[in-house]
mmCIF file with all atom_site columns, N, CA and C in Angstrom:
data_model
loop_
_atom_site.group_PDB
_atom_site.id
_atom_site.type_symbol
_atom_site.label_atom_id
_atom_site.label_alt_id
_atom_site.label_comp_id
_atom_site.label_asym_id
_atom_site.label_entity_id
_atom_site.label_seq_id
_atom_site.pdbx_PDB_ins_code
_atom_site.Cartn_x
_atom_site.Cartn_y
_atom_site.Cartn_z
_atom_site.occupancy
_atom_site.B_iso_or_equiv
_atom_site.pdbx_formal_charge
_atom_site.auth_seq_id
_atom_site.auth_comp_id
_atom_site.auth_asym_id
_atom_site.auth_atom_id
_atom_site.pdbx_PDB_model_num
ATOM 1   N N  . MET A 1 1  ? 32.913 -12.710 1.164  1.00 65.00 ? 1  MET A N  1
ATOM 2   C CA . MET A 1 1  ? 34.463 -12.778 1.510  1.00 65.00 ? 1  MET A CA 1
ATOM 3   C C  . MET A 1 1  ? 34.430 -10.816 1.906  1.00 65.00 ? 1  MET A C  1
ATOM 4   N N  . LEU A 1 2  ? 34.619 -11.424 3.341  1.00 74.00 ? 2  LEU A N  1
ATOM 5   C CA . LEU A 1 2  ? 34.905 -9.827  4.480  1.00 74.00 ? 2  LEU A CA 1
ATOM 6   C C  . LEU A 1 2  ? 35.938 -10.217 3.947  1.00 74.00 ? 2  LEU A C  1
ATOM 7   N N  . SER A 1 3  ? 35.838 -8.669  4.372  1.00 91.00 ? 3  SER A N  1
ATOM 8   C CA . SER A 1 3  ? 37.402 -7.643  3.986  1.00 91.00 ? 3  SER A CA 1
ATOM 9   C C  . SER A 1 3  ? 37.619 -7.983  5.702  1.00 91.00 ? 3  SER A C  1
ATOM 10  N N  . ILE A 1 4  ? 39.298 -7.395  5.916  1.00 91.00 ? 4  ILE A N  1
ATOM 11  C CA . ILE A 1 4  ? 39.614 -7.090  7.240  1.00 91.00 ? 4  ILE A CA 1
ATOM 12  C C  . ILE A 1 4  ? 39.744 -6.379  8.122  1.00 91.00 ? 4  ILE A C  1
ATOM 13  N N  . ILE A 1 5  ? 38.463 -5.349  7.336  1.00 91.00 ? 5  ILE A N  1
ATOM 14  C CA . ILE A 1 5  ? 38.409 -3.717  8.371  1.00 91.00 ? 5  ILE A CA 1
ATOM 15  C C  . ILE A 1 5  ? 36.703 -4.479  8.834  1.00 91.00 ? 5  ILE A C  1
ATOM 16  N N  . SER A 1 6  ? 35.985 -5.414  7.983  1.00 91.00 ? 6  SER A N  1
ATOM 17  C CA . SER A 1 6  ? 34.124 -5.976  8.679  1.00 91.00 ? 6  SER A CA 1
ATOM 18  C C  . SER A 1 6  ? 35.528 -6.850  9.606  1.00 91.00 ? 6  SER A C  1
ATOM 19  N N  . ILE A 1 7  ? 36.385 -7.734  9.716  1.00 91.00 ? 7  ILE A N  1
ATOM 20  C CA . ILE A 1 7  ? 36.575 -8.835  10.969 1.00 91.00 ? 7  ILE A CA 1
ATOM 21  C C  . ILE A 1 7  ? 37.245 -8.159  12.042 1.00 91.00 ? 7  ILE A C  1
ATOM 22  N N  . ILE A 1 8  ? 38.055 -6.826  11.695 1.00 94.00 ? 8  ILE A N  1
ATOM 23  C CA . ILE A 1 8  ? 38.301 -6.196  13.140 1.00 94.00 ? 8  ILE A CA 1
ATOM 24  C C  . ILE A 1 8  ? 37.340 -5.296  13.683 1.00 94.00 ? 8  ILE A C  1
ATOM 25  N N  . ALA A 1 9  ? 35.934 -4.623  12.625 1.00 94.00 ? 9  ALA A N  1
ATOM 26  C CA . ALA A 1 9  ? 34.390 -4.400  13.345 1.00 94.00 ? 9  ALA A CA 1
ATOM 27  C C  . ALA A 1 9  ? 34.024 -5.229  13.891 1.00 94.00 ? 9  ALA A C  1
ATOM 28  N N  . VAL A 1 10 ? 34.298 -6.765  13.448 1.00 94.00 ? 10 VAL A N  1
ATOM 29  C CA . VAL A 1 10 ? 33.695 -7.562  14.542 1.00 94.00 ? 10 VAL A CA 1
ATOM 30  C C  . VAL A 1 10 ? 33.945 -7.794  15.659 1.00 94.00 ? 10 VAL A C  1
ATOM 31  N N  . THR A 1 11 ? 34.719 -7.878  15.507 1.00 96.00 ? 11 THR A N  1
ATOM 32  C CA . THR A 1 11 ? 36.542 -8.028  16.855 1.00 96.00 ? 11 THR A CA 1
ATOM 33  C C  . THR A 1 11 ? 35.762 -7.601  17.863 1.00 96.00 ? 11 THR A C  1
ATOM 34  N N  . LEU A 1 12 ? 35.952 -6.172  17.322 1.00 97.00 ? 12 LEU A N  1
ATOM 35  C CA . LEU A 1 12 ? 35.919 -4.663  18.356 1.00 97.00 ? 12 LEU A CA 1
ATOM 36  C C  . LEU A 1 12 ? 35.083 -4.843  19.125 1.00 97.00 ? 12 LEU A C  1
ATOM 37  N N  . THR A 1 13 ? 33.530 -5.009  18.113 1.00 97.00 ? 13 THR A N  1
ATOM 38  C CA . THR A 1 13 ? 32.432 -4.798  19.199 1.00 97.00 ? 13 THR A CA 1
ATOM 39  C C  . THR A 1 13 ? 32.343 -6.082  19.565 1.00 97.00 ? 13 THR A C  1
ATOM 40  N N  . SER A 1 14 ? 32.395 -7.424  19.644 1.00 97.00 ? 14 SER A N  1
ATOM 41  C CA . SER A 1 14 ? 32.354 -8.337  20.375 1.00 97.00 ? 14 SER A CA 1
ATOM 42  C C  . SER A 1 14 ? 33.218 -7.776  22.001 1.00 97.00 ? 14 SER A C  1
ATOM 43  N N  . ILE A 1 15 ? 34.855 -7.679  21.904 1.00 97.00 ? 15 ILE A N  1
ATOM 44  C CA . ILE A 1 15 ? 35.673 -7.258  23.004 1.00 97.00 ? 15 ILE A CA 1
ATOM 45  C C  . ILE A 1 15 ? 34.443 -6.562  23.416 1.00 97.00 ? 15 ILE A C  1
ATOM 46  N N  . ILE A 1 16 ? 34.071 -5.085  22.981 1.00 97.00 ? 16 ILE A N  1
ATOM 47  C CA . ILE A 1 16 ? 33.099 -4.336  23.846 1.00 97.00 ? 16 ILE A CA 1
ATOM 48  C C  . ILE A 1 16 ? 31.937 -4.841  24.348 1.00 97.00 ? 16 ILE A C  1
ATOM 49  N N  . GLY A 1 17 ? 31.243 -5.561  23.729 1.00 96.00 ? 17 GLY A N  1
ATOM 50  C CA . GLY A 1 17 ? 29.807 -6.311  24.091 1.00 96.00 ? 17 GLY A CA 1
ATOM 51  C C  . GLY A 1 17 ? 30.509 -6.881  25.632 1.00 96.00 ? 17 GLY A C  1
ATOM 52  N N  . LEU A 1 18 ? 31.473 -7.473  25.300 1.00 96.00 ? 18 LEU A N  1
ATOM 53  C CA . LEU A 1 18 ? 31.500 -8.480  26.930 1.00 96.00 ? 18 LEU A CA 1
ATOM 54  C C  . LEU A 1 18 ? 32.288 -7.735  27.968 1.00 96.00 ? 18 LEU A C  1
ATOM 55  N N  . ILE A 1 19 ? 32.861 -6.659  27.162 1.00 97.00 ? 19 ILE A N  1
ATOM 56  C CA . ILE A 1 19 ? 33.209 -5.844  28.482 1.00 97.00 ? 19 ILE A CA 1
ATOM 57  C C  . ILE A 1 19 ? 31.928 -5.448  28.845 1.00 97.00 ? 19 ILE A C  1
ATOM 58  N N  . ILE A 1 20 ? 31.119 -4.652  28.330 1.00 97.00 ? 20 ILE A N  1
ATOM 59  C CA . ILE A 1 20 ? 30.066 -4.378  29.139 1.00 97.00 ? 20 ILE A CA 1
ATOM 60  C C  . ILE A 1 20 ? 29.240 -5.370  29.497 1.00 97.00 ? 20 ILE A C  1
ATOM 61  N N  . TYR A 1 21 ? 28.698 -6.563  28.916 1.00 97.00 ? 21 TYR A N  1
ATOM 62  C CA . TYR A 1 21 ? 27.966 -7.953  29.535 1.00 97.00 ? 21 TYR A CA 1
ATOM 63  C C  . TYR A 1 21 ? 28.641 -7.937  31.225 1.00 97.00 ? 21 TYR A C  1
ATOM 64  N N  . PHE A 1 22 ? 29.827 -8.073  31.291 1.00 97.00 ? 22 PHE A N  1
ATOM 65  C CA . PHE A 1 22 ? 30.918 -7.949  32.689 1.00 97.00 ? 22 PHE A CA 1
ATOM 66  C C  . PHE A 1 22 ? 31.344 -6.988  33.508 1.00 97.00 ? 22 PHE A C  1
ATOM 67  N N  . VAL A 1 23 ? 30.376 -6.431  33.321 1.00 97.00 ? 23 VAL A N  1
ATOM 68  C CA . VAL A 1 23 ? 30.585 -4.731  34.018 1.00 97.00 ? 23 VAL A CA 1
ATOM 69  C C  . VAL A 1 23 ? 30.111 -4.997  35.559 1.00 97.00 ? 23 VAL A C  1
ATOM 70  N N  . PRO A 1 24 ? 29.065 -5.883  35.565 1.00 97.00 ? 24 PRO A N  1
ATOM 71  C CA . PRO A 1 24 ? 28.742 -5.929  37.104 1.00 97.00 ? 24 PRO A CA 1
ATOM 72  C C  . PRO A 1 24 ? 29.834 -6.941  38.176 1.00 97.00 ? 24 PRO A C  1
ATOM 73  N N  . SER A 1 25 ? 30.581 -7.831  37.458 1.00 97.00 ? 25 SER A N  1
ATOM 74  C CA . SER A 1 25 ? 31.311 -8.888  37.644 1.00 97.00 ? 25 SER A CA 1
ATOM 75  C C  . SER A 1 25 ? 32.830 -7.829  38.148 1.00 97.00 ? 25 SER A C  1
ATOM 76  N N  . ILE A 1 26 ? 33.011 -6.967  37.203 1.00 97.00 ? 26 ILE A N  1
ATOM 77  C CA . ILE A 1 26 ? 34.517 -6.444  36.874 1.00 97.00 ? 26 ILE A CA 1
ATOM 78  C C  . ILE A 1 26 ? 34.253 -5.586  38.143 1.00 97.00 ? 26 ILE A C  1
ATOM 79  N N  . VAL A 1 27 ? 33.069 -4.894  38.277 1.00 96.00 ? 27 VAL A N  1
ATOM 80  C CA . VAL A 1 27 ? 32.707 -3.880  39.610 1.00 96.00 ? 27 VAL A CA 1
ATOM 81  C C  . VAL A 1 27 ? 33.336 -4.803  41.008 1.00 96.00 ? 27 VAL A C  1
ATOM 82  N N  . ALA A 1 28 ? 32.047 -6.260  41.114 1.00 96.00 ? 28 ALA A N  1
ATOM 83  C CA . ALA A 1 28 ? 32.622 -6.786  42.370 1.00 96.00 ? 28 ALA A CA 1
ATOM 84  C C  . ALA A 1 28 ? 34.084 -6.982  42.612 1.00 96.00 ? 28 ALA A C  1
ATOM 85  N N  . PHE A 1 29 ? 35.156 -7.628  41.653 1.00 96.00 ? 29 PHE A N  1
ATOM 86  C CA . PHE A 1 29 ? 36.281 -7.948  41.724 1.00 96.00 ? 29 PHE A CA 1
ATOM 87  C C  . PHE A 1 29 ? 37.062 -6.896  42.053 1.00 96.00 ? 29 PHE A C  1
ATOM 88  N N  . ARG A 1 30 ? 36.584 -5.738  41.297 1.00 95.00 ? 30 ARG A N  1
ATOM 89  C CA . ARG A 1 30 ? 37.569 -4.443  41.750 1.00 95.00 ? 30 ARG A CA 1
ATOM 90  C C  . ARG A 1 30 ? 37.463 -3.981  43.140 1.00 95.00 ? 30 ARG A C  1
ATOM 91  N N  . ARG A 1 31 ? 36.008 -3.739  43.800 1.00 94.00 ? 31 ARG A N  1
ATOM 92  C CA . ARG A 1 31 ? 36.114 -3.600  44.769 1.00 94.00 ? 31 ARG A CA 1
ATOM 93  C C  . ARG A 1 31 ? 36.106 -4.238  45.878 1.00 94.00 ? 31 ARG A C  1
ATOM 94  N N  . GLU A 1 32 ? 36.299 -5.802  45.289 1.00 92.00 ? 32 GLU A N  1
ATOM 95  C CA . GLU A 1 32 ? 36.980 -7.212  46.258 1.00 92.00 ? 32 GLU A CA 1
ATOM 96  C C  . GLU A 1 32 ? 36.094 -7.506  47.549 1.00 92.00 ? 32 GLU A C  1
ATOM 97  N N  . THR A 1 33 ? 34.405 -7.366  46.883 1.00 93.00 ? 33 THR A N  1
ATOM 98  C CA . THR A 1 33 ? 33.141 -7.699  47.865 1.00 93.00 ? 33 THR A CA 1
ATOM 99  C C  . THR A 1 33 ? 33.137 -9.715  47.812 1.00 93.00 ? 33 THR A C  1
ATOM 100 N N  . VAL A 1 34 ? 32.145 -9.272  49.078 1.00 92.00 ? 34 VAL A N  1
ATOM 101 C CA . VAL A 1 34 ? 32.481 -10.690 49.729 1.00 92.00 ? 34 VAL A CA 1
ATOM 102 C C  . VAL A 1 34 ? 32.405 -11.748 49.000 1.00 92.00 ? 34 VAL A C  1
ATOM 103 N N  . SER A 1 35 ? 31.221 -11.388 48.135 1.00 93.00 ? 35 SER A N  1
ATOM 104 C CA . SER A 1 35 ? 30.214 -11.955 47.672 1.00 93.00 ? 35 SER A CA 1
ATOM 105 C C  . SER A 1 35 ? 30.423 -11.994 45.847 1.00 93.00 ? 35 SER A C  1
ATOM 106 N N  . ARG A 1 36 ? 32.127 -11.500 45.433 1.00 94.00 ? 36 ARG A N  1
ATOM 107 C CA . ARG A 1 36 ? 32.068 -11.395 44.141 1.00 94.00 ? 36 ARG A CA 1
ATOM 108 C C  . ARG A 1 36 ? 31.819 -12.736 43.355 1.00 94.00 ? 36 ARG A C  1
ATOM 109 N N  . TRP A 1 37 ? 32.451 -14.003 43.683 1.00 96.00 ? 37 TRP A N  1
ATOM 110 C CA . TRP A 1 37 ? 32.398 -15.051 42.665 1.00 96.00 ? 37 TRP A CA 1
ATOM 111 C C  . TRP A 1 37 ? 30.259 -15.567 42.792 1.00 96.00 ? 37 TRP A C  1
ATOM 112 N N  . GLY A 1 38 ? 29.829 -14.808 43.011 1.00 95.00 ? 38 GLY A N  1
ATOM 113 C CA . GLY A 1 38 ? 28.349 -14.791 43.257 1.00 95.00 ? 38 GLY A CA 1
ATOM 114 C C  . GLY A 1 38 ? 27.738 -14.242 42.239 1.00 95.00 ? 38 GLY A C  1
ATOM 115 N N  . ILE A 1 39 ? 28.398 -13.023 42.323 1.00 96.00 ? 39 ILE A N  1
ATOM 116 C CA . ILE A 1 39 ? 27.911 -11.972 41.785 1.00 96.00 ? 39 ILE A CA 1
ATOM 117 C C  . ILE A 1 39 ? 28.382 -12.592 39.739 1.00 96.00 ? 39 ILE A C  1
ATOM 118 N N  . PHE A 1 40 ? 29.770 -13.077 39.985 1.00 97.00 ? 40 PHE A N  1
ATOM 119 C CA . PHE A 1 40 ? 30.267 -13.409 38.817 1.00 97.00 ? 40 PHE A CA 1
ATOM 120 C C  . PHE A 1 40 ? 29.167 -14.509 38.265 1.00 97.00 ? 40 PHE A C  1
ATOM 121 N N  . PHE A 1 41 ? 29.001 -15.630 38.985 1.00 97.00 ? 41 PHE A N  1
ATOM 122 C CA . PHE A 1 41 ? 28.263 -16.502 38.473 1.00 97.00 ? 41 PHE A CA 1
ATOM 123 C C  . PHE A 1 41 ? 26.405 -16.130 37.807 1.00 97.00 ? 41 PHE A C  1
ATOM 124 N N  . VAL A 1 42 ? 26.101 -15.557 38.715 1.00 96.00 ? 42 VAL A N  1
ATOM 125 C CA . VAL A 1 42 ? 24.870 -14.623 38.691 1.00 96.00 ? 42 VAL A CA 1
ATOM 126 C C  . VAL A 1 42 ? 24.767 -13.925 37.306 1.00 96.00 ? 42 VAL A C  1
ATOM 127 N N  . ASN A 1 43 ? 25.993 -13.483 36.979 1.00 96.00 ? 43 ASN A N  1
ATOM 128 C CA . ASN A 1 43 ? 26.352 -12.718 35.885 1.00 96.00 ? 43 ASN A CA 1
ATOM 129 C C  . ASN A 1 43 ? 26.771 -13.262 34.762 1.00 96.00 ? 43 ASN A C  1
ATOM 130 N N  . LEU A 1 44 ? 27.361 -14.770 35.268 1.00 96.00 ? 44 LEU A N  1
ATOM 131 C CA . LEU A 1 44 ? 27.291 -15.534 33.878 1.00 96.00 ? 44 LEU A CA 1
ATOM 132 C C  . LEU A 1 44 ? 26.425 -15.921 33.122 1.00 96.00 ? 44 LEU A C  1
ATOM 133 N N  . PHE A 1 45 ? 25.306 -16.440 33.856 1.00 96.00 ? 45 PHE A N  1
ATOM 134 C CA . PHE A 1 45 ? 24.255 -17.072 33.814 1.00 96.00 ? 45 PHE A CA 1
ATOM 135 C C  . PHE A 1 45 ? 23.234 -16.530 33.513 1.00 96.00 ? 45 PHE A C  1
ATOM 136 N N  . PHE A 1 46 ? 23.062 -15.324 34.013 1.00 95.00 ? 46 PHE A N  1
ATOM 137 C CA . PHE A 1 46 ? 21.680 -14.875 34.406 1.00 95.00 ? 46 PHE A CA 1
ATOM 138 C C  . PHE A 1 46 ? 21.813 -13.543 33.426 1.00 95.00 ? 46 PHE A C  1
ATOM 139 N N  . GLY A 1 47 ? 22.984 -12.513 33.276 1.00 91.00 ? 47 GLY A N  1
ATOM 140 C CA . GLY A 1 47 ? 22.929 -11.829 32.963 1.00 91.00 ? 47 GLY A CA 1
ATOM 141 C C  . GLY A 1 47 ? 22.674 -11.232 31.558 1.00 91.00 ? 47 GLY A C  1
ATOM 142 N N  . TRP A 1 48 ? 22.196 -11.697 30.581 1.00 91.00 ? 48 TRP A N  1
ATOM 143 C CA . TRP A 1 48 ? 21.950 -11.502 29.182 1.00 91.00 ? 48 TRP A CA 1
ATOM 144 C C  . TRP A 1 48 ? 20.183 -11.007 29.740 1.00 91.00 ? 48 TRP A C  1
ATOM 145 N N  . THR A 1 49 ? 19.610 -11.068 30.476 1.00 94.00 ? 49 THR A N  1
ATOM 146 C CA . THR A 1 49 ? 18.329 -10.266 30.731 1.00 94.00 ? 49 THR A CA 1
ATOM 147 C C  . THR A 1 49 ? 18.735 -9.267  31.323 1.00 94.00 ? 49 THR A C  1
ATOM 148 N N  . LEU A 1 50 ? 18.489 -8.269  31.006 1.00 94.00 ? 50 LEU A N  1
ATOM 149 C CA . LEU A 1 50 ? 18.543 -6.427  31.519 1.00 94.00 ? 50 LEU A CA 1
ATOM 150 C C  . LEU A 1 50 ? 18.489 -6.494  32.948 1.00 94.00 ? 50 LEU A C  1
ATOM 151 N N  . LEU A 1 51 ? 17.377 -7.286  33.655 1.00 96.00 ? 51 LEU A N  1
ATOM 152 C CA . LEU A 1 51 ? 16.961 -7.065  34.871 1.00 96.00 ? 51 LEU A CA 1
ATOM 153 C C  . LEU A 1 51 ? 18.102 -7.671  35.972 1.00 96.00 ? 51 LEU A C  1
ATOM 154 N N  . ILE A 1 52 ? 18.130 -8.815  35.384 1.00 96.00 ? 52 ILE A N  1
ATOM 155 C CA . ILE A 1 52 ? 18.987 -9.371  36.091 1.00 96.00 ? 52 ILE A CA 1
ATOM 156 C C  . ILE A 1 52 ? 20.887 -8.835  36.291 1.00 96.00 ? 52 ILE A C  1
ATOM 157 N N  . TRP A 1 53 ? 20.797 -8.153  35.099 1.00 96.00 ? 53 TRP A N  1
ATOM 158 C CA . TRP A 1 53 ? 21.833 -7.553  35.326 1.00 96.00 ? 53 TRP A CA 1
ATOM 159 C C  . TRP A 1 53 ? 22.165 -6.045  36.014 1.00 96.00 ? 53 TRP A C  1
ATOM 160 N N  . VAL A 1 54 ? 21.316 -5.256  36.185 1.00 96.00 ? 54 VAL A N  1
ATOM 161 C CA . VAL A 1 54 ? 20.823 -4.408  36.714 1.00 96.00 ? 54 VAL A CA 1
ATOM 162 C C  . VAL A 1 54 ? 21.205 -5.393  38.324 1.00 96.00 ? 54 VAL A C  1
ATOM 163 N N  . VAL A 1 55 ? 20.458 -5.944  38.735 1.00 95.00 ? 55 VAL A N  1
ATOM 164 C CA . VAL A 1 55 ? 20.495 -6.632  39.803 1.00 95.00 ? 55 VAL A CA 1
ATOM 165 C C  . VAL A 1 55 ? 21.842 -6.637  40.294 1.00 95.00 ? 55 VAL A C  1
ATOM 166 N N  . ALA A 1 56 ? 22.629 -7.695  39.299 1.00 96.00 ? 56 ALA A N  1
ATOM 167 C CA . ALA A 1 56 ? 23.804 -8.010  39.589 1.00 96.00 ? 56 ALA A CA 1
ATOM 168 C C  . ALA A 1 56 ? 24.954 -6.274  39.928 1.00 96.00 ? 56 ALA A C  1
ATOM 169 N N  . LEU A 1 57 ? 24.450 -5.095  39.383 1.00 96.00 ? 57 LEU A N  1
ATOM 170 C CA . LEU A 1 57 ? 24.859 -4.248  39.295 1.00 96.00 ? 57 LEU A CA 1
ATOM 171 C C  . LEU A 1 57 ? 25.074 -3.782  41.060 1.00 96.00 ? 57 LEU A C  1
ATOM 172 N N  . ILE A 1 58 ? 24.004 -3.671  40.642 1.00 95.00 ? 58 ILE A N  1
ATOM 173 C CA . ILE A 1 58 ? 23.502 -3.212  41.839 1.00 95.00 ? 58 ILE A CA 1
ATOM 174 C C  . ILE A 1 58 ? 23.757 -4.016  43.306 1.00 95.00 ? 58 ILE A C  1
ATOM 175 N N  . TRP A 1 59 ? 24.020 -4.852  43.461 1.00 94.00 ? 59 TRP A N  1
ATOM 176 C CA . TRP A 1 59 ? 24.420 -5.819  44.441 1.00 94.00 ? 59 TRP A CA 1
ATOM 177 C C  . TRP A 1 59 ? 26.518 -5.894  44.562 1.00 94.00 ? 59 TRP A C  1
ATOM 178 N N  . ALA A 1 60 ? 27.100 -5.714  43.140 1.00 95.00 ? 60 ALA A N  1
ATOM 179 C CA . ALA A 1 60 ? 28.261 -5.583  43.148 1.00 95.00 ? 60 ALA A CA 1
ATOM 180 C C  . ALA A 1 60 ? 28.949 -3.834  43.875 1.00 95.00 ? 60 ALA A C  1
ATOM 181 N N  . CYS A 1 61 ? 27.779 -2.952  43.970 1.00 94.00 ? 61 CYS A N  1
ATOM 182 C CA . CYS A 1 61 ? 27.783 -2.157  44.096 1.00 94.00 ? 61 CYS A CA 1
ATOM 183 C C  . CYS A 1 61 ? 27.173 -1.844  45.405 1.00 94.00 ? 61 CYS A C  1
ATOM 184 N N  . GLU A 1 62 ? 26.745 -2.182  46.126 1.00 91.00 ? 62 GLU A N  1
ATOM 185 C CA . GLU A 1 62 ? 26.609 -2.219  47.501 1.00 91.00 ? 62 GLU A CA 1
ATOM 186 C C  . GLU A 1 62 ? 26.681 -3.424  48.008 1.00 91.00 ? 62 GLU A C  1
ATOM 187 N N  . GLY A 1 63 ? 28.060 -4.482  47.801 1.00 68.00 ? 63 GLY A N  1
ATOM 188 C CA . GLY A 1 63 ? 28.234 -5.336  48.640 1.00 68.00 ? 63 GLY A CA 1
ATOM 189 C C  . GLY A 1 63 ? 29.210 -4.802  49.634 1.00 68.00 ? 63 GLY A C  1
ATOM 190 N N  . ARG A 1 64 ? 29.385 -5.590  50.424 1.00 69.00 ? 64 ARG A N  1
ATOM 191 C CA . ARG A 1 64 ? 30.361 -4.740  51.549 1.00 69.00 ? 64 ARG A CA 1
ATOM 192 C C  . ARG A 1 64 ? 31.887 -5.573  51.229 1.00 69.00 ? 64 ARG A C  1
ATOM 193 N N  . ARG A 1 65 ? 33.068 -4.858  51.206 1.00 61.00 ? 65 ARG A N  1
ATOM 194 C CA . ARG A 1 65 ? 33.840 -5.444  51.325 1.00 61.00 ? 65 ARG A CA 1
ATOM 195 C C  . ARG A 1 65 ? 34.934 -6.296  52.666 1.00 61.00 ? 65 ARG A C  1
#
């Protein structure tokens, strides 16, 4: 039986993981880059690979406003 502390720990870890996973998308939307939706979909479908995640982050940081 799971304790309430275990449930809270798993929930917080999942939320933090999702935030880290979507950092390139968050950066793109905060900077209002032109290709923010492209960055979002690349991050959503291929961000699980570290290489594509880094590429999406660089793309989000270097994109034009």
